[in-house]
Short mmCIF file of C-alpha atoms and ligand atoms in Angstrom, two decimals:
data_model
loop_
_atom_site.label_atom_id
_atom_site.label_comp_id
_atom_site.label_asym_id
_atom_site.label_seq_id
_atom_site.Cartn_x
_atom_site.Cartn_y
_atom_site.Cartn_z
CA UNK D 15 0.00 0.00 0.00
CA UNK D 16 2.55 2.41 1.29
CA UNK D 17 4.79 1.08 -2.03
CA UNK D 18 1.50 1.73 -4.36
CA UNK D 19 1.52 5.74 -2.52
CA UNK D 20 4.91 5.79 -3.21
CA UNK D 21 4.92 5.26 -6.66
CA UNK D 22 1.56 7.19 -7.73
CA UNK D 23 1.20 10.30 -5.29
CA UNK D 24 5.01 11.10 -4.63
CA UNK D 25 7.06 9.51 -7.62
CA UNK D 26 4.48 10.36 -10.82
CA UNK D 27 2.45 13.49 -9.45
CA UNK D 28 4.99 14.89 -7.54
CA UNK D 29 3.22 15.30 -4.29
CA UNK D 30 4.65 15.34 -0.51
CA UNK D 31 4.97 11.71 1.10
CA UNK D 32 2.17 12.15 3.76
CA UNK D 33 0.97 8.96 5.40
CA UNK D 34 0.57 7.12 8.24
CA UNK D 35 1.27 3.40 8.18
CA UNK D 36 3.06 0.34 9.51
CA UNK D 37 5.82 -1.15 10.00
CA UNK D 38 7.78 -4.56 11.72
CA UNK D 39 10.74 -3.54 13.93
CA UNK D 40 13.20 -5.55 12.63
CA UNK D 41 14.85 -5.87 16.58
CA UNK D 42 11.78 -6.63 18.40
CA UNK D 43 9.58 -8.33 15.90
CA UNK D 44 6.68 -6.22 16.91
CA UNK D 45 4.53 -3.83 14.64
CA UNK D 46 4.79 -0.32 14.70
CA UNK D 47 2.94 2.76 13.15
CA UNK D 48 5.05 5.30 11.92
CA UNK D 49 4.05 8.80 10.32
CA UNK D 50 6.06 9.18 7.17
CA UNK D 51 6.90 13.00 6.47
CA UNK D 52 8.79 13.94 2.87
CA UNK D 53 9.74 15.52 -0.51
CA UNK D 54 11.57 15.32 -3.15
CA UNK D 55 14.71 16.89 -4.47
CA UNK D 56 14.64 17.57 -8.35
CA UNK D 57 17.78 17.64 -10.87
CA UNK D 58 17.19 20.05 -13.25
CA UNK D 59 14.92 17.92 -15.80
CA UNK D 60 13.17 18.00 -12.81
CA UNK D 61 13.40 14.35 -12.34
CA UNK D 62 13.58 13.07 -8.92
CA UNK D 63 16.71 12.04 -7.61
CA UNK D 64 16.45 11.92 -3.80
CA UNK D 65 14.00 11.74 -1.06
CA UNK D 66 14.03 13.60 2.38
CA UNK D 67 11.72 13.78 4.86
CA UNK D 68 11.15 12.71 8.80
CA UNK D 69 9.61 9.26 10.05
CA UNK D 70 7.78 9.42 13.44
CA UNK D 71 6.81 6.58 15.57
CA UNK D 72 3.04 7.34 16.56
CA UNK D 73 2.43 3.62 17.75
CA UNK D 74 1.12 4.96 21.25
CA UNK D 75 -1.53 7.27 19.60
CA UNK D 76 -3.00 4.43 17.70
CA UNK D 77 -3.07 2.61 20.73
CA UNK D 78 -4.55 5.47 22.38
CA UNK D 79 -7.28 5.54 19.48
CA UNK D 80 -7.70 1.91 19.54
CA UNK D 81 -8.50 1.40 22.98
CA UNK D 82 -10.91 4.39 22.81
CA UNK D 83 -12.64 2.95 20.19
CA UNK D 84 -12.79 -0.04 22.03
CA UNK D 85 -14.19 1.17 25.53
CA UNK D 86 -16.96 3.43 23.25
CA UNK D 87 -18.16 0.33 21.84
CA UNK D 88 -18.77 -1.13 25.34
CA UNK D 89 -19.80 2.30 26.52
CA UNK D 90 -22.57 2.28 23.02
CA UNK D 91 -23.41 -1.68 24.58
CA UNK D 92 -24.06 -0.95 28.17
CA UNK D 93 -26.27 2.60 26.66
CA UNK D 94 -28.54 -0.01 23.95
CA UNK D 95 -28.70 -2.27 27.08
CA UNK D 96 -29.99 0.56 29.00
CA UNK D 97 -32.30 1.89 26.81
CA UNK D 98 -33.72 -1.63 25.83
CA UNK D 99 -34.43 -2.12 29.28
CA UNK D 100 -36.34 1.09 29.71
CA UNK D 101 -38.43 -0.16 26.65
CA UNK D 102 -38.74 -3.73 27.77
CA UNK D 103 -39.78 -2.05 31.45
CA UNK D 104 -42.41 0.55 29.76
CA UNK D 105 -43.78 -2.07 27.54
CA UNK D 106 -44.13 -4.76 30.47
CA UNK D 107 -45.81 -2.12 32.92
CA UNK D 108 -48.65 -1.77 30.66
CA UNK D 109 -48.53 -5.01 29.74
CA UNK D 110 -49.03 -6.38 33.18
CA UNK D 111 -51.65 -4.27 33.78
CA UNK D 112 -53.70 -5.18 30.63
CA UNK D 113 -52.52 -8.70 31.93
CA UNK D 114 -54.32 -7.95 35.35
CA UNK D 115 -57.95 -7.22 33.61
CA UNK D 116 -57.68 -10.22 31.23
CA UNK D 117 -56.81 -12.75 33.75
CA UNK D 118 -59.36 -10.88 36.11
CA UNK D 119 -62.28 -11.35 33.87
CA UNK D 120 -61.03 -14.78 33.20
CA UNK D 121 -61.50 -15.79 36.65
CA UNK D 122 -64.85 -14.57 36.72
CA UNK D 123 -66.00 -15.71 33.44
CA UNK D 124 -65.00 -19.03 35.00
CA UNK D 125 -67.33 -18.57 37.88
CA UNK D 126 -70.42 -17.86 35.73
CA UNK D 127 -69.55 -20.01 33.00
CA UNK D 128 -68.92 -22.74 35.08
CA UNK D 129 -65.73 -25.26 35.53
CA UNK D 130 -67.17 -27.98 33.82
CA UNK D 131 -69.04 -26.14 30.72
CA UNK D 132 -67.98 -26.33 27.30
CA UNK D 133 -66.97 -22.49 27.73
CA UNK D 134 -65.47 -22.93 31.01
CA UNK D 135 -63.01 -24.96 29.37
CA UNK D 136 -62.28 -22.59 26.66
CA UNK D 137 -61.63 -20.00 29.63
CA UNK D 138 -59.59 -22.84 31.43
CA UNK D 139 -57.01 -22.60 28.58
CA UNK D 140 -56.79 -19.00 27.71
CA UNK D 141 -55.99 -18.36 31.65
CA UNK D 142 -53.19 -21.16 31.53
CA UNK D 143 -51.61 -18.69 28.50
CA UNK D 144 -52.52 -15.55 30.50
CA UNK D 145 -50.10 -16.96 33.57
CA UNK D 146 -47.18 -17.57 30.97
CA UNK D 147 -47.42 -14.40 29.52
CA UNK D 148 -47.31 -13.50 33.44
CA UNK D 149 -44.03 -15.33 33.93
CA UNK D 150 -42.61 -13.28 30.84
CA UNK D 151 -43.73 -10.19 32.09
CA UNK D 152 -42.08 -10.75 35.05
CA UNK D 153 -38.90 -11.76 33.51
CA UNK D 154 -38.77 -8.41 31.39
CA UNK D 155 -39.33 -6.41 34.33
CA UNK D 156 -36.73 -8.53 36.19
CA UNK D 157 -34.17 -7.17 33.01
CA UNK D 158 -35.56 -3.54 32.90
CA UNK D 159 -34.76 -4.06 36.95
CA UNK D 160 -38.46 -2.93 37.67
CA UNK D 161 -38.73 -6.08 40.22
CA UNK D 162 -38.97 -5.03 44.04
CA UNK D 163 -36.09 -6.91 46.01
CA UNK D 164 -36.06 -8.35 49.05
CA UNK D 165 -32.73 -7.26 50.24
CA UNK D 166 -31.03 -8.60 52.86
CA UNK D 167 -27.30 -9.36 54.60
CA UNK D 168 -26.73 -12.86 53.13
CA UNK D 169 -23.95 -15.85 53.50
CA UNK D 170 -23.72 -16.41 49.53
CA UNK D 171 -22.15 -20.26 50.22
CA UNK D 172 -25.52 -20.72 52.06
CA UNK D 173 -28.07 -19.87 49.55
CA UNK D 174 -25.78 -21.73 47.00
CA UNK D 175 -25.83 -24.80 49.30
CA UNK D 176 -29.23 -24.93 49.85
CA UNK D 177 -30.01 -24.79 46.08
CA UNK D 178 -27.89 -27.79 44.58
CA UNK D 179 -30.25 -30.17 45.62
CA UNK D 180 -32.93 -28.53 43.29
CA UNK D 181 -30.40 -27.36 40.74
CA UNK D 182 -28.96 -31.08 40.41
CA UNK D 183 -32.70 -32.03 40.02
CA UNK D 184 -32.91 -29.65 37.33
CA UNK D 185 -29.80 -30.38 35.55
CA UNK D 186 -30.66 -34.06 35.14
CA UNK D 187 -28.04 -37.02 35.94
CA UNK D 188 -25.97 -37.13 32.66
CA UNK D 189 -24.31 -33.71 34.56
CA UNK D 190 -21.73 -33.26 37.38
CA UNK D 191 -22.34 -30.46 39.58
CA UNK D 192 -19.58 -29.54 41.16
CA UNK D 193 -19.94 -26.53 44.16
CA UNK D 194 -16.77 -24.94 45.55
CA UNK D 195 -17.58 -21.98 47.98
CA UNK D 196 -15.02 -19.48 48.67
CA UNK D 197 -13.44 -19.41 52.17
CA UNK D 198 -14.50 -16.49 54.69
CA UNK D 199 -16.44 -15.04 52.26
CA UNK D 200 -17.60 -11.70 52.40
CA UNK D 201 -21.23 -10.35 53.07
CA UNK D 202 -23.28 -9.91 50.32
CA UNK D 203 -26.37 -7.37 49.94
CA UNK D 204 -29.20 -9.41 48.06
CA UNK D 205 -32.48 -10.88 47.50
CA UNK D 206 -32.23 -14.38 48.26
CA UNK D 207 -35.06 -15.31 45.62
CA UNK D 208 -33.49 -13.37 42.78
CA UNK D 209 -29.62 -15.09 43.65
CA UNK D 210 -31.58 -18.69 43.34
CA UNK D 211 -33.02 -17.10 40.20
CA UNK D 212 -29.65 -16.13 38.66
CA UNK D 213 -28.20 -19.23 39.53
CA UNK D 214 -31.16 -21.40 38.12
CA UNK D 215 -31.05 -19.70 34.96
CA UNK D 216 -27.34 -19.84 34.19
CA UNK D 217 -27.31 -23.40 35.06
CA UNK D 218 -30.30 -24.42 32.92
CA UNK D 219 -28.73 -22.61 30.25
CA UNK D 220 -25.12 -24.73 31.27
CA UNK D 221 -27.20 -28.04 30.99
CA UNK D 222 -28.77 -27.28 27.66
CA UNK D 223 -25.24 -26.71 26.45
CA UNK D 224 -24.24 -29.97 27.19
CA UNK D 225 -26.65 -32.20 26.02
CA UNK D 226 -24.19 -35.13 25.78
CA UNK D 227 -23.12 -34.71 29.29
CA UNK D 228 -20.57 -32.72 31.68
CA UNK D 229 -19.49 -30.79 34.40
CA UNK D 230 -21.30 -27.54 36.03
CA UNK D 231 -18.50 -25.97 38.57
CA UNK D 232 -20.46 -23.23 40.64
CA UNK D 233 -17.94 -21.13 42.52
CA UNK D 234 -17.39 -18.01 45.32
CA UNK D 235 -14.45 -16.22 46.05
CA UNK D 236 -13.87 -12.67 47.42
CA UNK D 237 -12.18 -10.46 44.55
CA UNK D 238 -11.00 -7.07 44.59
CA UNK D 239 -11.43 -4.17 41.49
CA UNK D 240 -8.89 -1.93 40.72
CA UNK D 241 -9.39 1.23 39.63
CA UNK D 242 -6.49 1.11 36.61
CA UNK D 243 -8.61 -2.33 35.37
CA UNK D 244 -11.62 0.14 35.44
CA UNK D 245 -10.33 2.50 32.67
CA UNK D 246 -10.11 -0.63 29.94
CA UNK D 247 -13.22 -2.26 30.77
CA UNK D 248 -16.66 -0.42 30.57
CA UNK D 249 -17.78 -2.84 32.56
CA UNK D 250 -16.33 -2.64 35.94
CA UNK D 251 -16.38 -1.00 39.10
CA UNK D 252 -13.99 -0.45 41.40
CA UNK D 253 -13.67 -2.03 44.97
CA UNK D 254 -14.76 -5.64 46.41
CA UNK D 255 -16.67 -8.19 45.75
CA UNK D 256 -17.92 -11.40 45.71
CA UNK D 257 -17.55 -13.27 42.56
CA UNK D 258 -19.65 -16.12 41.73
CA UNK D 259 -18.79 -18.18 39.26
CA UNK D 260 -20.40 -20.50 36.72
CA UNK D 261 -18.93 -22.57 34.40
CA UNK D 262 -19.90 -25.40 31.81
CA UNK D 263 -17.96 -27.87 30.11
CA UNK D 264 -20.22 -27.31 26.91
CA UNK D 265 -20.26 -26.41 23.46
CA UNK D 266 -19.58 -22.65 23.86
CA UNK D 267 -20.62 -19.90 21.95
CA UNK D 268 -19.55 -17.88 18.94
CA UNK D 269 -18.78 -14.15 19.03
CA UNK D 270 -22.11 -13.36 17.13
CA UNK D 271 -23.81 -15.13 20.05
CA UNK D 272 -21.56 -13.47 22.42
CA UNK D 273 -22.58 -10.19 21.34
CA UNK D 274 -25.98 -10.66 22.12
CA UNK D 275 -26.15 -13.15 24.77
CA UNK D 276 -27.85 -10.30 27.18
CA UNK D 277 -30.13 -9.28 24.85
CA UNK D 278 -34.07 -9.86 25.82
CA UNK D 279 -35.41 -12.63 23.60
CA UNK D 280 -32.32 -13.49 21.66
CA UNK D 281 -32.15 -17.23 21.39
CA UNK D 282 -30.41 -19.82 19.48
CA UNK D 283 -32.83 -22.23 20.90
CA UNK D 284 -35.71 -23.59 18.59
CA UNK D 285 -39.15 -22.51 19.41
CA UNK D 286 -40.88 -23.70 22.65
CA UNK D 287 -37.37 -24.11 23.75
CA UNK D 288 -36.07 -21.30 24.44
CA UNK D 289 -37.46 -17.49 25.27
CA UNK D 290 -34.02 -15.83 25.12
CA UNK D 291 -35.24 -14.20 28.36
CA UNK D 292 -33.02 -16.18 31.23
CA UNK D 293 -29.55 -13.87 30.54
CA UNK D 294 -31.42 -11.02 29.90
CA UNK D 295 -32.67 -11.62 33.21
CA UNK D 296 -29.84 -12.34 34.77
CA UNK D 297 -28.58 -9.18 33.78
CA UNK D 298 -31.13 -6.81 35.11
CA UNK D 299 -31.05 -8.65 38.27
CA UNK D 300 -27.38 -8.35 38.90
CA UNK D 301 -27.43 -4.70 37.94
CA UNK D 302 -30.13 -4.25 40.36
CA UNK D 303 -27.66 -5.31 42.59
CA UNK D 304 -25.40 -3.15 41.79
CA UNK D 305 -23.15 -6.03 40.81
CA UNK D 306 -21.77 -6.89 37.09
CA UNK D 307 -21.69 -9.63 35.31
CA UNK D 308 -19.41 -11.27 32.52
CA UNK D 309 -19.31 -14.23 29.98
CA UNK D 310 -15.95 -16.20 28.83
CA UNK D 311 -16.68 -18.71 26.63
CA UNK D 312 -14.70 -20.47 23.97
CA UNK D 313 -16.33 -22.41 20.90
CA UNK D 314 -16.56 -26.25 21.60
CA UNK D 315 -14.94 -25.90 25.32
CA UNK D 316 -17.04 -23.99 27.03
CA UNK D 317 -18.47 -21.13 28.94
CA UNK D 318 -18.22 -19.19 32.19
CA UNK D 319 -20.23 -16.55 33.36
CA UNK D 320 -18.51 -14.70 36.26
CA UNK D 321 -21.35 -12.43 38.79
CA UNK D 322 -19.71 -9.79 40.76
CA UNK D 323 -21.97 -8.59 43.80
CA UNK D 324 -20.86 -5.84 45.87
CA UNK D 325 -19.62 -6.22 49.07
CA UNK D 326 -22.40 -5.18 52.10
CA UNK D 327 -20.42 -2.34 53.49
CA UNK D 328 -21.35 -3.61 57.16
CA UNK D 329 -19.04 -6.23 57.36
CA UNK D 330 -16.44 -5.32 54.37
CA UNK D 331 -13.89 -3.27 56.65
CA UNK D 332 -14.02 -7.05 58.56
CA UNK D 333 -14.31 -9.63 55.52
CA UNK D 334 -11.46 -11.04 53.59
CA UNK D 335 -8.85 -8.21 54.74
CA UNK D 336 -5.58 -9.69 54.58
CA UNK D 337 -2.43 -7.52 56.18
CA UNK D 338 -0.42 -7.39 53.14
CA UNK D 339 3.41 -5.65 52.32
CA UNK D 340 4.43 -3.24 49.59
CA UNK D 341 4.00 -4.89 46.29
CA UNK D 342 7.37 -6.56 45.48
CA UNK D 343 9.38 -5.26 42.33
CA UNK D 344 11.79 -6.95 40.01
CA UNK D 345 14.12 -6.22 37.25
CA UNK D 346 13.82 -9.29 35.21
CA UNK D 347 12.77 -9.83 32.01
CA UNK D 348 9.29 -11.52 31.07
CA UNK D 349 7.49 -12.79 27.80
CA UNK D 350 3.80 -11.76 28.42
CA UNK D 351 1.67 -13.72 25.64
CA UNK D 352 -2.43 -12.07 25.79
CA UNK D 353 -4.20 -11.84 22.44
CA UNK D 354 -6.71 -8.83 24.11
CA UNK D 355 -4.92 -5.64 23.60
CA UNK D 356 -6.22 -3.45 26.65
CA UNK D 357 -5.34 -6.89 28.77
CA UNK D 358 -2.36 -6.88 27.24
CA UNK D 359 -1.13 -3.52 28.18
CA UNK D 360 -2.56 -3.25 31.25
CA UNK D 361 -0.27 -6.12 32.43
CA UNK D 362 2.39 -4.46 30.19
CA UNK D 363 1.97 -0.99 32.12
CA UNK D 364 1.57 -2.78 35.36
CA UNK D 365 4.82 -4.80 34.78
CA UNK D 366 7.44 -2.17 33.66
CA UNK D 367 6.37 0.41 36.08
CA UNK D 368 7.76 -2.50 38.60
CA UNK D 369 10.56 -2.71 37.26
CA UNK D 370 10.45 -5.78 34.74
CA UNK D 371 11.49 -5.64 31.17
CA UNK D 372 8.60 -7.38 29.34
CA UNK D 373 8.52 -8.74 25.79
CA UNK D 374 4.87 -8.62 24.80
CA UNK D 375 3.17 -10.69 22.29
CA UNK D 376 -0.22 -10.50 20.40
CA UNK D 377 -0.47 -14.80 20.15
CA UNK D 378 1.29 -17.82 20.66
CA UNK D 379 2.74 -17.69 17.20
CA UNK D 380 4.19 -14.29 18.05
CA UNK D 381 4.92 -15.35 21.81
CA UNK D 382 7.08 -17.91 20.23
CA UNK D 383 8.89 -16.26 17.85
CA UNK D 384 9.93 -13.63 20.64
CA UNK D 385 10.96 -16.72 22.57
CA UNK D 386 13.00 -17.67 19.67
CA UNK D 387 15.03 -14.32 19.45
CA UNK D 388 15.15 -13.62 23.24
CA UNK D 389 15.94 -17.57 24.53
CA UNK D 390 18.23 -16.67 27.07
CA UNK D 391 17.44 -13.75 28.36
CA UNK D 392 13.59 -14.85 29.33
CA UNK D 393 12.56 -15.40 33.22
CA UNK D 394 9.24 -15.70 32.97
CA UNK D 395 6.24 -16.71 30.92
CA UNK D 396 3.78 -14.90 31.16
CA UNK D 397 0.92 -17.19 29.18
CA UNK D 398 -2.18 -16.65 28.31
CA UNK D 399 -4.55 -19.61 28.11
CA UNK D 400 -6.80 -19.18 25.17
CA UNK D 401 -4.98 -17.35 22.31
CA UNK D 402 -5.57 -17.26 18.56
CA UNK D 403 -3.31 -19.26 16.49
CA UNK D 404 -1.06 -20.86 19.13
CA UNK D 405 -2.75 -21.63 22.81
CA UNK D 406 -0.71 -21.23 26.04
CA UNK D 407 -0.64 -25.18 26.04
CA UNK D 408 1.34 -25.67 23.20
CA UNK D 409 3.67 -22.73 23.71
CA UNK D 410 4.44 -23.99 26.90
CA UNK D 411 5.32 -27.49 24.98
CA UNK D 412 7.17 -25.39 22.38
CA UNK D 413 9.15 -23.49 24.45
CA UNK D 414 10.05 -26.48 26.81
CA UNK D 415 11.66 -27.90 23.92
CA UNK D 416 14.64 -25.30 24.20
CA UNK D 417 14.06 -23.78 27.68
CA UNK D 418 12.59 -27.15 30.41
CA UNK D 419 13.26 -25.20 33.13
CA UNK D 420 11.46 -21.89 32.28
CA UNK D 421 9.33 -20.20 34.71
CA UNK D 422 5.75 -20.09 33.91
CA UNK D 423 2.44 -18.57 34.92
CA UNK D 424 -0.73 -18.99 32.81
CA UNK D 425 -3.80 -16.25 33.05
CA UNK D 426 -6.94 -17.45 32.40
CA UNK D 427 -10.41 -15.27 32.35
CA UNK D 428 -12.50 -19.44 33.06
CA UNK D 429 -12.68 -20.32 36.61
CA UNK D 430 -10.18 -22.01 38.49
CA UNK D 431 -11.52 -25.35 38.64
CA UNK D 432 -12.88 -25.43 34.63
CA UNK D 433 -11.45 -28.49 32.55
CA UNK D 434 -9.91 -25.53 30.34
CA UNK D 435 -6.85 -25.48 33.02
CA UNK D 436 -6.79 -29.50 33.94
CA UNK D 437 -3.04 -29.28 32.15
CA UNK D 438 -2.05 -26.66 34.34
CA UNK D 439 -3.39 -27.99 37.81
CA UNK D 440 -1.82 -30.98 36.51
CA UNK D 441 1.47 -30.09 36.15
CA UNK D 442 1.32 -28.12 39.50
CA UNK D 443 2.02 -24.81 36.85
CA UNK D 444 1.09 -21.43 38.57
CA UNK D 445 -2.16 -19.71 37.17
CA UNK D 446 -3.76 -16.84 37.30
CA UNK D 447 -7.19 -15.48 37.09
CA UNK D 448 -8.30 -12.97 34.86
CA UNK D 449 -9.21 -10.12 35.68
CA UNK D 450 -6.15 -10.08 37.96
CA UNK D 451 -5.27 -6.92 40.41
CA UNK D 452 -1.91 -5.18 39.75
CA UNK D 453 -1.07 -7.20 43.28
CA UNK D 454 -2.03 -10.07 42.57
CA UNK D 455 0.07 -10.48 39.31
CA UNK D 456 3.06 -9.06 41.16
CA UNK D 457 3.08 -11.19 44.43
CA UNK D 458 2.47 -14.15 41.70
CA UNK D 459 5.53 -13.36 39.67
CA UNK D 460 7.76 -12.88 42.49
CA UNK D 461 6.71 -16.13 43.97
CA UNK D 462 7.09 -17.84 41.04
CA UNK D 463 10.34 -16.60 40.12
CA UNK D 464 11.59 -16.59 43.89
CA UNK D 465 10.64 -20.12 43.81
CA UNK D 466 12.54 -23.10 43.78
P1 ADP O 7 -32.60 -19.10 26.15
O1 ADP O 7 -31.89 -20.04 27.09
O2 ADP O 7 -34.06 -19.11 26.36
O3 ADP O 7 -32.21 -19.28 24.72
P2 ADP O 7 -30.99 -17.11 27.44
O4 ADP O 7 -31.14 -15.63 27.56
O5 ADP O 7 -30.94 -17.89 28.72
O6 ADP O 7 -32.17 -17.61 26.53
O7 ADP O 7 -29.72 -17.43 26.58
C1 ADP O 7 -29.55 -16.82 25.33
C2 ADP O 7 -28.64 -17.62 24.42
O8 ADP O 7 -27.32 -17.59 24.92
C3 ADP O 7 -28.96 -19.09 24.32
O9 ADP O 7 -29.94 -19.35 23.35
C4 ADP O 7 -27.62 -19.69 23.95
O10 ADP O 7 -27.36 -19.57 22.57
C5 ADP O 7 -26.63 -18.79 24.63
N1 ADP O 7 -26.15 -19.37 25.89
C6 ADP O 7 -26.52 -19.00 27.14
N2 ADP O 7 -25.84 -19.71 28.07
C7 ADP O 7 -25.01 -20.54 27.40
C8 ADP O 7 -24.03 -21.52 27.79
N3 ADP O 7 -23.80 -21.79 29.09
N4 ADP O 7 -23.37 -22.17 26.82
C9 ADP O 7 -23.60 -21.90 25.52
N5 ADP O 7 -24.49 -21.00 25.08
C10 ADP O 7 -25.20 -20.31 26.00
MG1 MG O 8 -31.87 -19.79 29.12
#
């Protein structure tokens, strides 16, 4: 392209070299934009015999603009979701109360007509379809968050507990259910009901998933938000929480379905199977919380959806407060392998400003080719899990091959106990769970590299 400018706009009509493009650094590997300034110097047929000009290195500013454009797209999501919900709300309000005089009427019409008459069972049926449309009312006004909770102080592990008997019922036999509640976990702020409701609805969805079978892990743990993860993720909130996790060992979901898995009646289901209401749902019921929630999910592997509830701010000066140093620093040098870009330099930022010298990669194909020029001057892995082209699996195998000894951690946005990370728990390999604090990632590295 930048040959093809070259040749028609500078070289044949004369005109300054004026472009922006990219390059490969030939020492690193790694792509760069560059702003190409120049002219040309004439002889006196005025053909052109030399070039001049000025390249600048703009490869921040496009990262700048990329990760802008990136957080307004999640900023134009969470806005449609918003406004769909006020819709949704609106329309259910006055749909519930049209709702109200037909099932009303129904019940007398009943009365008069008589339970047993030809027209009484006429009535009989068109109430049983008034009460679903009830249910689905109720669901959209659950997503516009319209619904009037029940809040109270509640042990999370508790209501969890108390459900897998019915949940296990639900998700038939072919399914392990596997429930792993966090220790001393903190105090949540919630409606009891509506919890069992978010829970029932993302494992229903797990089970359908996995028609042929396979594992449900439901999971707590106390988590923290920083405020730096905050500015590359729409999504989040700063400050702690408790994070319950859901994961299924099914057949996943593709980024078209991804896009729109929150969305009220979006379904891949076929009809009578599926209302496309249970996420949407779950959504408005978690953001009634004040909590946020978010999917991970990987075509033909598997999906988690991660719910972060707030804190209650009774007991969180009391609940998983650990007495903790200054975050260690290091000078060594680390591969970080992360095929999201704001992920990426997050970790990046977080890293050097430590101290570390890191070599960052887009893949595992990249990841290994900066293995392949830096071999010996590597500490630490830093691997991603799920990456396009290469995963964090066979890197790890690759890199072995020259390097057996190399320190490794793996980052992973799937829970802890998902079959995703069997190889790691396996091997007794250090892992990490997306989204990680600055902390975290730190006190990790330094243990692992500190280790023996
Ligand atoms: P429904 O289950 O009625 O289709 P939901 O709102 O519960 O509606 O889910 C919407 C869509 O999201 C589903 O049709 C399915 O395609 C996808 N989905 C939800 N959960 C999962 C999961 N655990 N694994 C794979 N796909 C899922
Ligand atoms: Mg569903």
């Amino acid at each position: 392209m930048v040959t093809a400018y070259l040749q028609d706009t500078v070289l044949e009509k004369h005109e300054r070299f004026n472009k922006e493009y990219k390059i490969v650094d030939m020492k690193t590997g790694q792509e760069k934009w560059v702003h190409g300034l120049g002219g040309l110097r004439f002889d006196e047929n005025n053909n052109p015999i030399e070039m001049f000009g000025t390249i600048q290195d703009i490869t921040d500013r496009k990262q700048a603009e990329a990760e802008r454009g990136k957080l307004e797209a999640q900023l134009r999501q969470a806005q449609k979701m918003e406004a769909v919900g006020q819709l949704a709300g609106g329309v259910a309000h006055d749909f519930n109360n049209l709702l109200q005089v037909i099932l009303g009427y129904g019940d007398l019409a009943l009365d008069e007509a008589g339970s047993d008459s030809v027209a009484g069972a006429s009535i009989k049926e068109m109430l049983r379809a008034g009460n679903r449309a009830k249910t689905l009312v109720r669901q959209l006004l659950a997503f516009s968050r319209r619904q009037v909770l029940d809040m109270k102080d509640i042990d999370l592990n508790k209501v969890i507990l108390e459900l897998t008997k019915m949940i296990r019922r639900v998700i038939g036999e072919h399914i392990d259910l596997n429930v792993i509640t966090g220790h001393d976990l903190g105090t949540v702020h919630a409606d009891p009901g509506q919890i069992e409701q978010i829970l029932m609805n993302l494992c229903v969805n797990a089970r359908d998933a996995m028609p042929e079978g396979g594992t449900i892990t439901i999971e707590t743990e106390n988590v923290r938000i920083e405020e730096n993860y905050c500015q590359t993720h729409a999504w989040a909130e700063a400050g702690r929480f408790v994070l319950l996790s859901v994961t299924d060992t099914g057949h996943g979901m593709d980024e078209m379905t991804l896009a729109n898995v929150f969305e009220p009646f979006f379904t891949t289901k076929g009809v009578g199977e599926g209302t496309g209401l249970g996420l949407s749902t779950v959504y408005g019921l978690v953001k009634q919380h004040r909590g946020t929630v978010e999917v991970y999910s990987e075509v033909g592997k598997g999906t988690t959806f991660k719910i972060y509830l707030p804190l209650a701010e009774r007991s969180a000066v009391t609940v998983g407060d650990k007495i903790e140093g200054p975050v260690p620093r290091g000078s060594e040098t680390i591969l970080l392998a992360e095929d999201d870009e704001t992920v990426r330099n997050l970790a990046k930022s977080f890293l050097e400003r430590s101290g570390y010298n890191v070599l960052a990669a887009r893949n595992g194909e990249e990841a290994l080719e900066v293995f392949k020029n830096h071999a010996d001057e590597i500490d630490l892995a830093l691997l991603d899990v799920m990456m396009p082209k290469l995963g964090g699996k066979a890197v790890l195998q690759r890199i072995r091959e020259t390097r057996p000894d190399i320190r490794m951690i793996f980052a992973s946005g799937y829970s802890m106990n998902a079959i995703h990370t069997n190889f790691i728990l396996d091997e007794g390999l250090a892992l990490i769970q997306k989204p990680y604090r600055r902390d975290v990632l730190l006190r990790k590295i330094r243990e692992v590299l500190d280790g023996e």
